[in-house]
Amino acid sequence: MSRRDEAPAGQQPERIPHRRKPRPEPWYAPGLRFECTACGKCCTNHGEFNAVYANREEREALARHFGLTREEFDGRYCEPVAGGVSFKSAGDACVFLRDGKCSVYALRPSQCRTFPFWPELIASEDSWQRDVASFCPGAGKG
């Protein structure tokens, strides 16, 4: 009386799970070694990577650190860029890079805290080699 895909009144039809193809493992599945050497090289401009984005909360924390309002901090240390607000550059490096070290390390923005594990940098082994390992002495360590 009832077909296979119909359920008796008041019951849900039986769901047949769809089998999904397993996703291939990412190239870094065997492990991706990195240990920060505090060399400061990631704080310099590298091709298209020439902005240090900081959100409002991060800039407010830095402003308090310097005894400034956020507006004063932004005017002194930041500039609008496509996609948000970036720290200004001093030459080819972040304005907070001093003597090869980050002068605001404890308050650095999440962009800096998460380097080099940005999606665009780990998307392929080629991007990792080109945009990280080519200049960062911490790649392959740890």
Coordinates of N, CA and C in Angstrom, one line a residue, residues 9-85:
A9 N 1.2 7.5 8.3 CA 0.7 8.7 8.8 C 1.3 9.0 10.2
G10 N 1.8 10.2 10.4 CA 2.3 10.6 11.7 C 3.8 10.2 11.9
Q11 N 4.5 9.6 11.0 CA 5.9 9.3 11.1 C 6.7 9.9 10.0
Q12 N 7.9 10.2 10.3 CA 8.9 10.8 9.3 C 9.4 9.7 8.4
P13 N 9.6 10.0 7.1 CA 10.2 9.0 6.2 C 11.6 8.6 6.7
E14 N 12.0 7.4 6.4 CA 13.3 7.0 6.8 C 14.3 7.8 6.0
R15 N 15.3 8.3 6.7 CA 16.4 9.1 6.0 C 17.5 8.2 5.7
I16 N 18.0 8.3 4.5 CA 19.1 7.5 4.1 C 20.3 8.5 4.1
P17 N 21.3 8.2 4.9 CA 22.4 9.2 5.0 C 23.2 9.2 3.6
H18 N 23.6 10.4 3.2 CA 24.4 10.5 2.0 C 25.8 10.3 2.5
R19 N 26.5 9.6 1.7 CA 27.9 9.4 2.0 C 28.7 10.5 1.3
R20 N 29.4 11.2 2.0 CA 30.2 12.3 1.5 C 31.6 11.8 1.2
K21 N 32.2 12.3 0.2 CA 33.6 11.9 -0.1 C 34.4 12.5 1.0
P22 N 35.4 11.7 1.5 CA 36.2 12.3 2.6 C 37.1 13.5 2.0
R23 N 37.2 14.5 2.7 CA 38.1 15.6 2.3 C 39.5 15.1 2.2
P24 N 40.2 15.6 1.2 CA 41.7 15.2 1.3 C 42.3 15.9 2.4
E25 N 43.3 15.3 3.0 CA 44.0 15.9 4.1 C 44.8 17.1 3.5
P26 N 44.9 18.2 4.3 CA 45.7 19.4 3.9 C 47.2 19.0 3.8
W27 N 47.9 19.7 3.0 CA 49.3 19.4 2.7 C 50.1 19.4 4.0
Y28 N 49.6 20.1 5.0 CA 50.4 20.2 6.3 C 49.9 19.2 7.3
A29 N 49.1 18.2 6.9 CA 48.6 17.2 7.9 C 49.7 16.5 8.6
P30 N 50.8 16.1 8.0 CA 51.8 15.5 8.8 C 52.5 16.3 9.8
G31 N 52.2 17.6 9.8 CA 52.7 18.6 10.8 C 53.3 19.8 10.1
L32 N 53.2 20.9 10.7 CA 53.7 22.2 10.2 C 54.5 22.8 11.3
R33 N 55.8 22.8 11.1 CA 56.6 23.2 12.2 C 56.9 24.7 12.1
F34 N 56.8 25.4 13.2 CA 57.1 26.8 13.3 C 57.4 27.2 14.8
E35 N 58.4 28.0 14.9 CA 58.7 28.5 16.2 C 59.2 29.9 16.0
C36 N 58.6 30.9 16.7 CA 59.0 32.3 16.5 C 60.4 32.5 17.1
T37 N 61.2 33.1 16.3 CA 62.6 33.4 16.7 C 62.7 34.9 17.1
A38 N 61.6 35.6 17.1 CA 61.6 37.0 17.5 C 62.6 37.9 16.6
C39 N 62.7 37.5 15.4 CA 63.6 38.2 14.5 C 63.1 39.5 14.0
G40 N 61.8 39.7 14.0 CA 61.1 40.9 13.5 C 60.9 41.0 12.0
K41 N 61.3 39.9 11.3 CA 61.2 40.0 9.8 C 59.8 40.0 9.3
C42 N 58.9 39.4 10.1 CA 57.4 39.4 9.8 C 56.8 40.8 9.9
C43 N 57.6 41.7 10.6 CA 57.1 43.1 10.8 C 57.5 44.0 9.7
T44 N 58.1 43.5 8.7 CA 58.5 44.3 7.5 C 57.6 43.9 6.4
N45 N 57.5 44.8 5.4 CA 56.6 44.6 4.3 C 57.1 43.5 3.4
H46 N 56.2 42.7 2.9 CA 56.5 41.6 2.0 C 55.5 41.6 0.9
G47 N 55.8 42.2 -0.2 CA 54.9 42.2 -1.4 C 53.6 42.8 -1.0
E48 N 52.5 41.9 -1.2 CA 51.2 42.4 -1.0 C 50.9 42.5 0.5
F49 N 51.7 41.9 1.4 CA 51.5 41.9 2.8 C 52.2 43.2 3.4
N50 N 51.5 44.3 3.4 CA 52.1 45.5 3.8 C 51.2 46.3 4.7
A51 N 50.3 45.7 5.4 CA 49.4 46.4 6.3 C 49.3 45.5 7.6
V52 N 49.3 46.2 8.7 CA 49.1 45.6 10.0 C 47.7 46.1 10.5
Y53 N 46.7 45.2 10.3 CA 45.3 45.6 10.6 C 45.2 45.5 12.2
A54 N 44.5 46.5 12.7 CA 44.2 46.4 14.2 C 42.7 46.9 14.3
N55 N 41.9 46.1 15.1 CA 40.5 46.5 15.3 C 40.4 47.6 16.4
R56 N 39.3 48.1 16.6 CA 39.1 49.2 17.5 C 39.5 48.8 18.9
E57 N 39.2 47.6 19.4 CA 39.6 47.2 20.8 C 41.1 47.1 20.9
E58 N 41.7 46.6 19.9 CA 43.2 46.5 19.9 C 43.8 47.9 20.0
R59 N 43.3 48.8 19.2 CA 43.8 50.2 19.2 C 43.5 50.9 20.5
E60 N 42.4 50.6 21.1 CA 42.0 51.2 22.4 C 43.0 50.8 23.4
A61 N 43.3 49.5 23.4 CA 44.3 48.9 24.4 C 45.7 49.6 24.2
L62 N 46.1 49.8 23.0 CA 47.4 50.4 22.8 C 47.3 51.9 23.1
A63 N 46.2 52.5 22.9 CA 46.1 53.9 23.2 C 46.2 54.1 24.7
R64 N 45.5 53.2 25.5 CA 45.7 53.3 27.0 C 47.1 53.1 27.4
H65 N 47.8 52.1 26.8 CA 49.2 51.9 27.1 C 50.1 53.1 26.9
F66 N 49.8 53.9 25.9 CA 50.5 55.1 25.6 C 50.0 56.4 26.3
G67 N 48.9 56.2 27.0 CA 48.3 57.3 27.7 C 47.6 58.3 26.7
L68 N 47.0 57.7 25.7 CA 46.4 58.5 24.6 C 44.9 58.1 24.5
T69 N 44.1 59.0 23.9 CA 42.8 58.6 23.5 C 42.9 57.7 22.3
R70 N 41.9 57.0 21.9 CA 42.0 56.2 20.7 C 42.1 57.1 19.5
E71 N 41.5 58.2 19.5 CA 41.5 59.1 18.4 C 42.9 59.7 18.2
E72 N 43.6 60.0 19.4 CA 45.0 60.5 19.3 C 45.9 59.4 18.8
F73 N 45.7 58.2 19.3 CA 46.5 57.0 18.9 C 46.3 56.8 17.4
D74 N 45.1 56.8 16.9 CA 44.8 56.6 15.5 C 45.5 57.6 14.7
G75 N 45.4 58.9 15.1 CA 46.0 60.0 14.3 C 47.5 59.8 14.3
R76 N 48.1 59.4 15.3 CA 49.6 59.3 15.4 C 50.2 58.0 14.7
Y77 N 49.5 56.9 14.9 CA 50.1 55.6 14.6 C 49.3 54.8 13.5
C78 N 48.2 55.3 13.1 CA 47.3 54.5 12.1 C 47.0 55.3 10.9
E79 N 46.5 54.5 9.9 CA 46.0 55.1 8.7 C 44.9 54.2 8.1
P80 N 43.9 54.8 7.4 CA 42.9 54.0 6.8 C 43.5 53.3 5.6
V81 N 43.1 52.0 5.4 CA 43.6 51.2 4.2 C 42.3 50.4 3.8
A82 N 42.4 49.9 2.6 CA 41.3 49.0 2.1 C 41.1 47.9 3.1
G83 N 39.9 47.7 3.6 CA 39.6 46.7 4.5 C 39.7 47.0 6.0
G84 N 40.1 48.3 6.3 CA 40.2 48.6 7.8 C 41.2 49.7 8.1
V85 N 41.8 49.5 9.2 CA 42.8 50.5 9.7 C 44.1 49.7 10.0

